[in-house]
Short mmCIF file of C-alpha atoms in Angstrom, two decimals:
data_model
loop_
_atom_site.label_atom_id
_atom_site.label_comp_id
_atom_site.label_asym_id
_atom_site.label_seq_id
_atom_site.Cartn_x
_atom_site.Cartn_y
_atom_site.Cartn_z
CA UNK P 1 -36.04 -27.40 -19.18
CA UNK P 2 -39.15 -26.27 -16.95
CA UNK P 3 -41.16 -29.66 -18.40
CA UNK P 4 -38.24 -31.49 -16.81
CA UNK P 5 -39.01 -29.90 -13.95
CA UNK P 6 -42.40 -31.04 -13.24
CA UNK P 7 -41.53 -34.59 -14.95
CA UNK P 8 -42.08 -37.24 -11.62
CA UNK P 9 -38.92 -38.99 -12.54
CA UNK P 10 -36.73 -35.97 -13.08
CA UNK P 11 -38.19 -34.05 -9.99
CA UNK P 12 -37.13 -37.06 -7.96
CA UNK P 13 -33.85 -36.57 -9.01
CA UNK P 14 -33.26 -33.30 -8.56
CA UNK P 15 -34.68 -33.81 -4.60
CA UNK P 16 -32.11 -36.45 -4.89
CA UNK P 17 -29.33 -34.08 -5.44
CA UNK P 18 -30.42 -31.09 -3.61
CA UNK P 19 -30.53 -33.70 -0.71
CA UNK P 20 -27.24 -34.73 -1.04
CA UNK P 21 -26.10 -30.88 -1.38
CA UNK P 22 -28.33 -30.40 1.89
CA UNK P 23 -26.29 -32.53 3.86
CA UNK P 24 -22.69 -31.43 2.41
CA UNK P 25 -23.94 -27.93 3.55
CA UNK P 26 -24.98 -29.23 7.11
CA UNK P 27 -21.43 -30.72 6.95
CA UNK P 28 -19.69 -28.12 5.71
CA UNK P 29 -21.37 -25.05 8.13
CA UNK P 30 -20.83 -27.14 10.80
CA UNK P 31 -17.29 -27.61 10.71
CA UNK P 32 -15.43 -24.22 11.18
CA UNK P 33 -12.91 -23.19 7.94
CA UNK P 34 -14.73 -26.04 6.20
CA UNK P 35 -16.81 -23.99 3.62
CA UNK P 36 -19.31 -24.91 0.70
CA UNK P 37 -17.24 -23.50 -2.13
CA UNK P 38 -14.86 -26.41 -0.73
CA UNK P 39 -17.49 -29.11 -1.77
CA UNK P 40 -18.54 -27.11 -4.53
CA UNK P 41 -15.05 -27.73 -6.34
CA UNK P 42 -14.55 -31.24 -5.24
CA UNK P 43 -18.10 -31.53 -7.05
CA UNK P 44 -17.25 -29.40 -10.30
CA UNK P 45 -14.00 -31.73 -10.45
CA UNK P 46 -16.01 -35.20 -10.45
CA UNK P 47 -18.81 -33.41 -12.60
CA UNK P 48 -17.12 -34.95 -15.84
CA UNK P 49 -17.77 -38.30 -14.64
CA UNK P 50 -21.08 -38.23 -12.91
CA UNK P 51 -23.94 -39.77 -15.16
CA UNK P 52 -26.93 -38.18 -15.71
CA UNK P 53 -27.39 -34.15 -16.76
CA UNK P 54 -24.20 -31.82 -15.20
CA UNK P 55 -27.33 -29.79 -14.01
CA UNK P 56 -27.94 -32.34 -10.96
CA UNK P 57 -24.37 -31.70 -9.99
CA UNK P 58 -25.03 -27.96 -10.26
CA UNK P 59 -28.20 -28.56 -7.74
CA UNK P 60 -26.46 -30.29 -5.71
CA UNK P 61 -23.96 -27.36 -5.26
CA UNK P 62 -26.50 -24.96 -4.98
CA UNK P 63 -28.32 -26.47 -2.19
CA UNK P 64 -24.65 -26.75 -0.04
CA UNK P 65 -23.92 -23.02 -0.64
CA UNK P 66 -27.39 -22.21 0.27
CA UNK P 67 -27.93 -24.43 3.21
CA UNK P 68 -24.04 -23.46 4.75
CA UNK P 69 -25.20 -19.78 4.53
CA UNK P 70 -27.71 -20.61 7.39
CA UNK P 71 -25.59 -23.98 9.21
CA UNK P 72 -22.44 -21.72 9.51
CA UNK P 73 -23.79 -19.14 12.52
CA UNK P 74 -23.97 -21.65 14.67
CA UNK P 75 -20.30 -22.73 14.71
CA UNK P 76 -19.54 -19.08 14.64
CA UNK P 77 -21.73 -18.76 17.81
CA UNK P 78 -21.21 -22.01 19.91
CA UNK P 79 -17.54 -22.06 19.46
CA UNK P 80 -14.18 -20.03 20.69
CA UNK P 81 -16.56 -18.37 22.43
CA UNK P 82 -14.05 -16.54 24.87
CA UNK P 83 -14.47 -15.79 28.85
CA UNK P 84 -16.48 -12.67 29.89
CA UNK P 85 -13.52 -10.04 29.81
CA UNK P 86 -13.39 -10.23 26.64
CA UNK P 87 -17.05 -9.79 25.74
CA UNK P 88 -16.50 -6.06 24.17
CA UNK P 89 -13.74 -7.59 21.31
CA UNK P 90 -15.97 -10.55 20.59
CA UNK P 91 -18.75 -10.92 17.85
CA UNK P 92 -22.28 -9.85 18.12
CA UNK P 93 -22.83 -14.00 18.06
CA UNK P 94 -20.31 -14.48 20.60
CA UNK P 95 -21.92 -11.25 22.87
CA UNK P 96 -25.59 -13.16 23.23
CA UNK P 97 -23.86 -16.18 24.02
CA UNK P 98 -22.13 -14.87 26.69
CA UNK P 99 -25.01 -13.58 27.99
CA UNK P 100 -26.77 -16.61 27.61
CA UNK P 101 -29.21 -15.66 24.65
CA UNK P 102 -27.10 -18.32 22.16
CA UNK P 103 -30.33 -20.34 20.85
CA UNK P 104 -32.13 -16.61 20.87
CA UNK P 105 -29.02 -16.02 18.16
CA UNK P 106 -29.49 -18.87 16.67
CA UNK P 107 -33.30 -18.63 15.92
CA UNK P 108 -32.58 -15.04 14.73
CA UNK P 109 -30.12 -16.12 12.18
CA UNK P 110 -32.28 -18.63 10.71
CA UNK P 111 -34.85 -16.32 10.38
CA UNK P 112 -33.18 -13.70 8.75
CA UNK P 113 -32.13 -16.34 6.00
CA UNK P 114 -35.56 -17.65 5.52
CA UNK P 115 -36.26 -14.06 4.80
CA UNK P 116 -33.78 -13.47 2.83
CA UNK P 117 -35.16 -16.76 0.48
CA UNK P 118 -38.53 -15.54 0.74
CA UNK P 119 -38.05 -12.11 -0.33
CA UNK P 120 -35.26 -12.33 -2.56
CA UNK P 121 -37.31 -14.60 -4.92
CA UNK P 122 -39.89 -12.24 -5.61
CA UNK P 123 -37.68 -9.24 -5.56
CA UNK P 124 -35.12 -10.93 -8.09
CA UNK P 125 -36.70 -9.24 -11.23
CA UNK P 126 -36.70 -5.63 -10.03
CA UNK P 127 -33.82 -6.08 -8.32
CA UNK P 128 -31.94 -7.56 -11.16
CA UNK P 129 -33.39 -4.93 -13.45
CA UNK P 130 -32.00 -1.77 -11.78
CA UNK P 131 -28.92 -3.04 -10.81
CA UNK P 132 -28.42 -4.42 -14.31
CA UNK P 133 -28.64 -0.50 -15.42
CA UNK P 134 -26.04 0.66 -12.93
CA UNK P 135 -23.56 -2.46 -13.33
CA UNK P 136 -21.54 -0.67 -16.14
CA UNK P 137 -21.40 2.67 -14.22
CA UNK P 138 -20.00 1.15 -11.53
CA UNK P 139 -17.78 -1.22 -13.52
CA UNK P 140 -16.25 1.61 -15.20
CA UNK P 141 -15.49 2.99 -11.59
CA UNK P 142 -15.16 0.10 -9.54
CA UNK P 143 -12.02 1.90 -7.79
CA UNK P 144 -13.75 4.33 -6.56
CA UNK P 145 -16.36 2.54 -5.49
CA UNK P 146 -14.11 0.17 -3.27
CA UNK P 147 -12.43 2.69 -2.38
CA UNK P 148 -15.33 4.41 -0.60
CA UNK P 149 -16.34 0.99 0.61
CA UNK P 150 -13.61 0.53 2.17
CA UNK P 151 -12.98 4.46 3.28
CA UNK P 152 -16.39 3.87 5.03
CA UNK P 153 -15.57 1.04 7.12
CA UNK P 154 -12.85 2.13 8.70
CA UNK P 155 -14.53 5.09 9.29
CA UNK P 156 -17.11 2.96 10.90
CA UNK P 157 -14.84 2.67 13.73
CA UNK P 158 -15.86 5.80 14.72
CA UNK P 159 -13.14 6.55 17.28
CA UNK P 160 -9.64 7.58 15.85
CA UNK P 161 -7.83 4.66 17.29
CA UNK P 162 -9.90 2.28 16.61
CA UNK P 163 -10.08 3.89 12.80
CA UNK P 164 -6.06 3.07 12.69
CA UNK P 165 -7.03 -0.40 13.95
CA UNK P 166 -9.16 -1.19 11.07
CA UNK P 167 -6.76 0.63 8.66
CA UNK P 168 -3.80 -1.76 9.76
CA UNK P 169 -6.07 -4.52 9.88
CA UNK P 170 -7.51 -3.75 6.18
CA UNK P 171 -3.55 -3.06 4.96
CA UNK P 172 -2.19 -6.45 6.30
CA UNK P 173 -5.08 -8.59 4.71
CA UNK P 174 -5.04 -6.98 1.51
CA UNK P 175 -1.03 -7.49 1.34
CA UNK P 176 -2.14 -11.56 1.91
CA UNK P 177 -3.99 -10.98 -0.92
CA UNK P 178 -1.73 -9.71 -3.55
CA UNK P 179 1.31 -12.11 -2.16
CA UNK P 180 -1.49 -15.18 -2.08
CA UNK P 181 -4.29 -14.97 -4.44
CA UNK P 182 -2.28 -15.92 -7.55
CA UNK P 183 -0.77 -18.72 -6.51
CA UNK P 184 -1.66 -21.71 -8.24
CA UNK P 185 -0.46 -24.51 -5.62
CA UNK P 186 0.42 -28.27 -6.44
CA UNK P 187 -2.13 -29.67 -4.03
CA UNK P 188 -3.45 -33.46 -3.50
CA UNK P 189 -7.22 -32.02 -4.38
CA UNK P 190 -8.16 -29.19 -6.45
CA UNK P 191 -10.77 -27.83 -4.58
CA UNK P 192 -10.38 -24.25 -4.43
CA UNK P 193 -6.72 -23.66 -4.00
CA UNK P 194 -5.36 -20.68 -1.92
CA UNK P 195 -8.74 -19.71 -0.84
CA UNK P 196 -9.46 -22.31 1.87
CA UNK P 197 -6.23 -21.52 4.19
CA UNK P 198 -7.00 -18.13 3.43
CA UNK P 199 -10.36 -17.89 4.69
CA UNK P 200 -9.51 -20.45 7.40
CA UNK P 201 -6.64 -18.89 8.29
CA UNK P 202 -8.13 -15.08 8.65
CA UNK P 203 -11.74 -16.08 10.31
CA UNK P 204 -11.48 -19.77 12.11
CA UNK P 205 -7.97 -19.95 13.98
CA UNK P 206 -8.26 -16.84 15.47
CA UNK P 207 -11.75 -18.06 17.30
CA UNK P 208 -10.35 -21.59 17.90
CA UNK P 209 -6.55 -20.06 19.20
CA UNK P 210 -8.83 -18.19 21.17
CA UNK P 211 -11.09 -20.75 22.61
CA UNK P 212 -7.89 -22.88 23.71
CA UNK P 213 -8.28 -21.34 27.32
CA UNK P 214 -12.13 -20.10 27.23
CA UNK P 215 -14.20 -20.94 29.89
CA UNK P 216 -16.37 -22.88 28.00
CA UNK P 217 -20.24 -21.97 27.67
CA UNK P 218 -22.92 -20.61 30.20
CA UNK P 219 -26.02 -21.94 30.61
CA UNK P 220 -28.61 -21.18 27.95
CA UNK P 221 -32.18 -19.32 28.01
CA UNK P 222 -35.00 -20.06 25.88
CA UNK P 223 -34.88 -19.10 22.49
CA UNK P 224 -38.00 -16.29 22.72
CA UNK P 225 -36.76 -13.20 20.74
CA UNK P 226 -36.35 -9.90 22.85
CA UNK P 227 -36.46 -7.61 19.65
CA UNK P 228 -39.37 -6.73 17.50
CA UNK P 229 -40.73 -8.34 14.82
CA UNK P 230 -40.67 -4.64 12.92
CA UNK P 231 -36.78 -4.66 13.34
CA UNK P 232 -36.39 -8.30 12.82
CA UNK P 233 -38.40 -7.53 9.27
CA UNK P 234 -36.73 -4.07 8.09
CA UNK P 235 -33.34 -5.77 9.04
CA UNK P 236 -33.99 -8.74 6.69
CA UNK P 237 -35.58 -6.80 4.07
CA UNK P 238 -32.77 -4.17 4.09
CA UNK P 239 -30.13 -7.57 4.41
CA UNK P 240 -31.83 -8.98 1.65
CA UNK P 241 -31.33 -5.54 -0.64
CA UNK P 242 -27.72 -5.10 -0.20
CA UNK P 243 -27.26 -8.65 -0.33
CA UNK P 244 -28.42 -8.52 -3.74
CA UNK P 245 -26.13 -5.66 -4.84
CA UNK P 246 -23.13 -7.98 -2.99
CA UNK P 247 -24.17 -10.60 -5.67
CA UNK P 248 -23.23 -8.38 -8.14
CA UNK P 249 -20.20 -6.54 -7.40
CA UNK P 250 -17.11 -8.55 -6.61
CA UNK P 251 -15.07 -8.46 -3.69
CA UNK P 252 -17.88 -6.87 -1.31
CA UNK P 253 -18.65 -9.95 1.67
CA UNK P 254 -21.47 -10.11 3.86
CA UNK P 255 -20.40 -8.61 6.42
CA UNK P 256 -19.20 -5.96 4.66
CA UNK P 257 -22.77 -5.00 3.62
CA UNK P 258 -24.15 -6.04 6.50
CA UNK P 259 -21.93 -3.27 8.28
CA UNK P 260 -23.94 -0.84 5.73
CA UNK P 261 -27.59 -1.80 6.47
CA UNK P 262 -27.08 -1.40 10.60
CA UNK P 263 -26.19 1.94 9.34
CA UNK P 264 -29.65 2.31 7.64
CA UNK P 265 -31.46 0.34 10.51
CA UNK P 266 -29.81 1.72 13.63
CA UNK P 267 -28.91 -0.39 17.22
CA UNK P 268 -27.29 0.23 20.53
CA UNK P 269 -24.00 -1.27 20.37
CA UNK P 270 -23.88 -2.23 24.04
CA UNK P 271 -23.71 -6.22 25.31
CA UNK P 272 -26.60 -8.59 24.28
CA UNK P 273 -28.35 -5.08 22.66
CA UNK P 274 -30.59 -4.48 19.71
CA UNK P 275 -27.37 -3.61 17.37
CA UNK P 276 -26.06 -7.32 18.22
CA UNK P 277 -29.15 -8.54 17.11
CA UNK P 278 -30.05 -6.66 14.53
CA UNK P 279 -26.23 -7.21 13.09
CA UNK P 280 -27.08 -11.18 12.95
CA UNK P 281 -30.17 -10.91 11.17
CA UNK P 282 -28.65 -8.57 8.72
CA UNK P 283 -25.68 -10.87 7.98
CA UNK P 284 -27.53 -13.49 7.87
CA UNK P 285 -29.87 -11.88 5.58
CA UNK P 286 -27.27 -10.54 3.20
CA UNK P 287 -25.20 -13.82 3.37
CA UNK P 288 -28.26 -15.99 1.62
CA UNK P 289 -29.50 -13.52 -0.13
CA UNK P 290 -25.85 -12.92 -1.68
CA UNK P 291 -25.77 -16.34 -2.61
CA UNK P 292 -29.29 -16.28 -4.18
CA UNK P 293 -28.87 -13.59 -6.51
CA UNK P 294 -25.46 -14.36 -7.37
CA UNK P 295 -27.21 -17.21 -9.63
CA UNK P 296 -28.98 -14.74 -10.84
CA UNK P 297 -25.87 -12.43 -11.53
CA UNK P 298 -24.33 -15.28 -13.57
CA UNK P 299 -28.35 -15.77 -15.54
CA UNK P 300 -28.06 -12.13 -16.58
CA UNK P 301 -24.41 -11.33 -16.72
CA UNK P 302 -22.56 -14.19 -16.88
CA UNK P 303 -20.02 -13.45 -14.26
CA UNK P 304 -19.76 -15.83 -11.37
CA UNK P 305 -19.58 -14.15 -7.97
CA UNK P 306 -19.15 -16.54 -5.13
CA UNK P 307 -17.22 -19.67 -5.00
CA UNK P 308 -20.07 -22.04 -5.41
CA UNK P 309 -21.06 -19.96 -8.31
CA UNK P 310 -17.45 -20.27 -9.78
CA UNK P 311 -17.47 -23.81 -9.37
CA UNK P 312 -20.78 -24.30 -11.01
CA UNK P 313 -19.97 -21.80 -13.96
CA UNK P 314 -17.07 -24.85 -14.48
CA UNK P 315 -19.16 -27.69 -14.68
CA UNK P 316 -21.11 -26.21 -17.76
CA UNK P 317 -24.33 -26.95 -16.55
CA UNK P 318 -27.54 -25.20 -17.97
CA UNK P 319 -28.44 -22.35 -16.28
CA UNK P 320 -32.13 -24.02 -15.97
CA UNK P 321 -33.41 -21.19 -13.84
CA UNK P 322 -36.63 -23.11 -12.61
CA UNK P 323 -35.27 -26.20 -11.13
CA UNK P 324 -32.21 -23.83 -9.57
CA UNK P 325 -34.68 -21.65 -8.52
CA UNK P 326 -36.84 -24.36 -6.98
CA UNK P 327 -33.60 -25.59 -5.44
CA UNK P 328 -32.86 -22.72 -3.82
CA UNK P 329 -36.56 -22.61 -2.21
CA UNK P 330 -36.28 -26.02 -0.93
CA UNK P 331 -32.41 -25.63 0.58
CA UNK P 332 -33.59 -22.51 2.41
CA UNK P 333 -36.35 -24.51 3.69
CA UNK P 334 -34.36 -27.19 4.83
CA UNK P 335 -31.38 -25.17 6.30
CA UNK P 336 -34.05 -22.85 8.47
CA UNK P 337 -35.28 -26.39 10.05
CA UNK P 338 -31.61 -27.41 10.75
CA UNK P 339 -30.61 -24.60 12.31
CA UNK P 340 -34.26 -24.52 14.35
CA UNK P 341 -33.98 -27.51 15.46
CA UNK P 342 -30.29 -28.85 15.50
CA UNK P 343 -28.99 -25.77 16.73
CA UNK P 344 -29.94 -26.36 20.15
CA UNK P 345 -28.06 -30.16 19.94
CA UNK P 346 -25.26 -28.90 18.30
CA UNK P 347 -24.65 -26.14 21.70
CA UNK P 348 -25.48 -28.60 24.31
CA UNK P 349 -22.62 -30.84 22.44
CA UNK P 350 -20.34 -28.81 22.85
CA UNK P 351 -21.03 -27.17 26.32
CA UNK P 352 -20.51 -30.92 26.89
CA UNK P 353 -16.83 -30.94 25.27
CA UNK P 354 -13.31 -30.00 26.65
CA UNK P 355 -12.98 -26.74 24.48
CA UNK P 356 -9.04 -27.04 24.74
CA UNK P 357 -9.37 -30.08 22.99
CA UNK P 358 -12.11 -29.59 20.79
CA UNK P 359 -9.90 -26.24 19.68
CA UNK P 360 -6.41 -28.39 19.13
CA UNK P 361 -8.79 -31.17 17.26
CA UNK P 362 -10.43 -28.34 14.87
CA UNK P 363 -7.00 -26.51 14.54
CA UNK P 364 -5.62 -29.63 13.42
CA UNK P 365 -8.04 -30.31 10.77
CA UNK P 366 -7.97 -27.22 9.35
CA UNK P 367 -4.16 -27.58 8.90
CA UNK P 368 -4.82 -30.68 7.54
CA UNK P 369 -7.69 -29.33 5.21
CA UNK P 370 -5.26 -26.29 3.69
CA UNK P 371 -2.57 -29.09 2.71
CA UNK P 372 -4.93 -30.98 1.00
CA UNK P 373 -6.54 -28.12 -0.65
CA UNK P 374 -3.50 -26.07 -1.50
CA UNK P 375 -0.26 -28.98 -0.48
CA UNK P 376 2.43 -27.51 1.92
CA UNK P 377 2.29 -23.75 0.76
CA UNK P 378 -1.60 -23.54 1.79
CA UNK P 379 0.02 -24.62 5.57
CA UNK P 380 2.26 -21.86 5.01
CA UNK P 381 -0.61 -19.61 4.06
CA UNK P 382 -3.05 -20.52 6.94
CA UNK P 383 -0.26 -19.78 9.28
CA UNK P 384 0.32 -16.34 8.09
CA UNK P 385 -3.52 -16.08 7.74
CA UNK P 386 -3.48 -17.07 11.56
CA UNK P 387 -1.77 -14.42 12.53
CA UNK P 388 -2.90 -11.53 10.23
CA UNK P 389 -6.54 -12.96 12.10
CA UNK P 390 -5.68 -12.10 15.78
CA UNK P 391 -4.92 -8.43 14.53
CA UNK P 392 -8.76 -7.34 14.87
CA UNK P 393 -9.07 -8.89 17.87
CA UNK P 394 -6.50 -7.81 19.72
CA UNK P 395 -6.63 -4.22 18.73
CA UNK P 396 -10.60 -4.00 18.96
CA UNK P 397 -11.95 -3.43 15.91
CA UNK P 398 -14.41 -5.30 13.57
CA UNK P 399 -13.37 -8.78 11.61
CA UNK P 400 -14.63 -6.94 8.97
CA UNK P 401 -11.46 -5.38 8.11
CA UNK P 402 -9.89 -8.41 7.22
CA UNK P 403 -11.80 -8.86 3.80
CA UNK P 404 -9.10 -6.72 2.68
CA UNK P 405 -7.89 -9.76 1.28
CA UNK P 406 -9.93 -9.53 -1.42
CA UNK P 407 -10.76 -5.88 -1.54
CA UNK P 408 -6.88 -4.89 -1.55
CA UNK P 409 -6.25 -6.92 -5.02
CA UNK P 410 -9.29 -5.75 -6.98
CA UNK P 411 -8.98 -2.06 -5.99
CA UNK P 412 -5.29 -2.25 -7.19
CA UNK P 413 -6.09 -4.17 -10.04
CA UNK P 414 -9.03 -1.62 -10.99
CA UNK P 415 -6.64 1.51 -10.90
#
């Protein structure tokens, strides 16, 4: 498989495909609640009848999950971003926004998922190695180990209120998950069933219900970085480490690790401070990097660990490590100049826009997206999903929390 690699014809082709998996990424990070794994199972579905080598397919879903993992801060940044009040409950994203530090945000996400790329290549093998040696200890105590997980993020919250916050917040998301994650909808596309609402549901409404009466954005500085290439460097490397371990072990998100390497490389928490920064190049870091060496999870162990992974494991493809590897190089590439460079566009866009509107419009396609993805029960689902999402906002506490929806199921299903 590597001497199809170098082969001119077949390299074309695979540029082909990671080009095309480039742009559904773009697409897909751009558009709040519209996520990779989406495209990724509307790809595994028409797999069947592509011609040429399933591999190409699996390229081409590659390249979207990698190149959404650094497209999808700036969404998260430039929109819903809520009026000043309400700086304290918002995200570390939304916080440098505010204070006018969005392409700043912007620059240090893509940078932290460059690094991410860059070190997680050469740190697969002794990664892969060690955690390959602890896999079946932890396997054989995965409650536990959730358990703790999620023990130490609510304890994260630090002050007893906001602890019951995050406990409420953890409890109502992982009861969505045992009701929901089952269900096997009739739906007009299978393309990742309960999932989408779900995910759209918990993490975009809430921003967009949110941004219905924000005040739209402030004007923008320049994008120099006001943090230190040392923290900027320890934070990716450290993102980079547990983002590996979040490849292996199931139900543990980015942000969920990312919450564990601020704790290894400190920050003030206050407005626009080194925390908020450090907490963007960290999940930034971990999301890529998660996404990188859950290929390499399914290489060595054969279990799937992310959606695009899932929906890639389905097509059959060969696991041709070199041209996925390759793949992964170039998508990172390609989404750190996106982000670079579009990033700016894509926030003077919509400074530009009426954010009720643009809120209603997204809202609206997102309902439309969970019917098509999971038919009338997914609308059901993403309203629910709505409202479980306000929780953490209203009462304070991290989004975090709400990956309880996946956490809740496995450590009941572990016990």
């Amino acid at each position: 498989m590597f001497d199809l690699a170098v082969d001119p014809a077949t390299t074309i082709r695979v540029c082909s495909w990671a080009s095309a998996g480039i742009v559904l990424g773009t697409v897909s990070g751009a558009v709040p609640g519209l996520h990779a794994n989406n495209f990724a199972f509307v790809l595994a579905g028409i797999a069947p009848a592509v011609p040429g080598p399933p591999v190409l397919v699996g390229v081409a879903m590659l390249a979207a999950g990698v190149v959404h993992t650094f497209v999808n801060a700036v969404p998260a940044m430039a929109i819903g971003v809520p009026d000043g009040e309400m700086a304290m409950t918002t995200l570390p994203g939304h916080r440098l926004v505010l204070a006018g530090r969005g392409h700043e945000a912007m620059v240090l996400s893509a940078i932290g998922s460059l690094l991410a790329v860059v070190v997680a290549v050469p740190l697969a093998v002794p990664i892969t190695w060690l955690v390959v040696r602890l896999y079946p200890v932890v396997i054989d105590h995965l409650a536990l180990v959730l358990g703790a997980v999620v023990l130490a993020l609510v304890v994260s919250e630090r002050t007893p209120v906001h602890m019951l916050g995050g406990a409420v917040t953890f409890c109502l998301a992982a009861g969505l998950g045992l009701v929901t994650l089952d269900i096997d909808p009739a739906a007009p596309l299978d393309a990742g069933g309960v999932l989408a609402p779900i995910f759209a549901g918990l993490f975009g409404a809430p921003v967009l219900l949110d941004a219905v009466h924000a005040g739209g954005l402030p004007p923008q500085d320049d994008a120099r970085l006001r943090v230190s290439r040392r923290t900027v460097a320890s934070t990716a490397l450290a993102g980079t480490i547990a983002g590996a371990i979040v490849g292996f072990l199931p139900g543990i998100s980015a942000a969920i690790a990312a919450v564990a390497v601020l704790v290894v490389v400190p920050g003030d928490e206050g407005l626009g401070s080194a925390g908020d920064r450090s907490y963007i190049v960290a999940t930034s870091g971990v999301d890529t990097a998660n996404t990188v060496f859950a290929l390499v999870a399914l290489l060595v162990i054969g279990s799937p660990r992310t959606g695009v992974m899932v929906a890639f494991d389905g097509t059959d493809a060969p696991l041709a490590f070199p041209i996925l590897l390759a793949t992964v190089v170039l998508a990172g590439i390609a989404g750190f100049v996106i982000v670079l460079f579009g990033g700016r566009y894509y926030v003077d866009v919509i400074s530009r826009a009426n954010y009720s509107v643009l809120s209603i419009a997204i809202l609206t396609l997102l309902v439309g997206l969970a019917a098509l993805f999971a038919g009338p029960m997914g609308v059901g689902i993403f309203a629910v999903a709505s409202l479980i999402g306000l929780v953490p906002v209203r009462l304070c506490v991290r989004r975090v929390h709400l990956m309880g929806v996946l956490l809740g199921p496995l450590v009941v299903g572990s016990v």
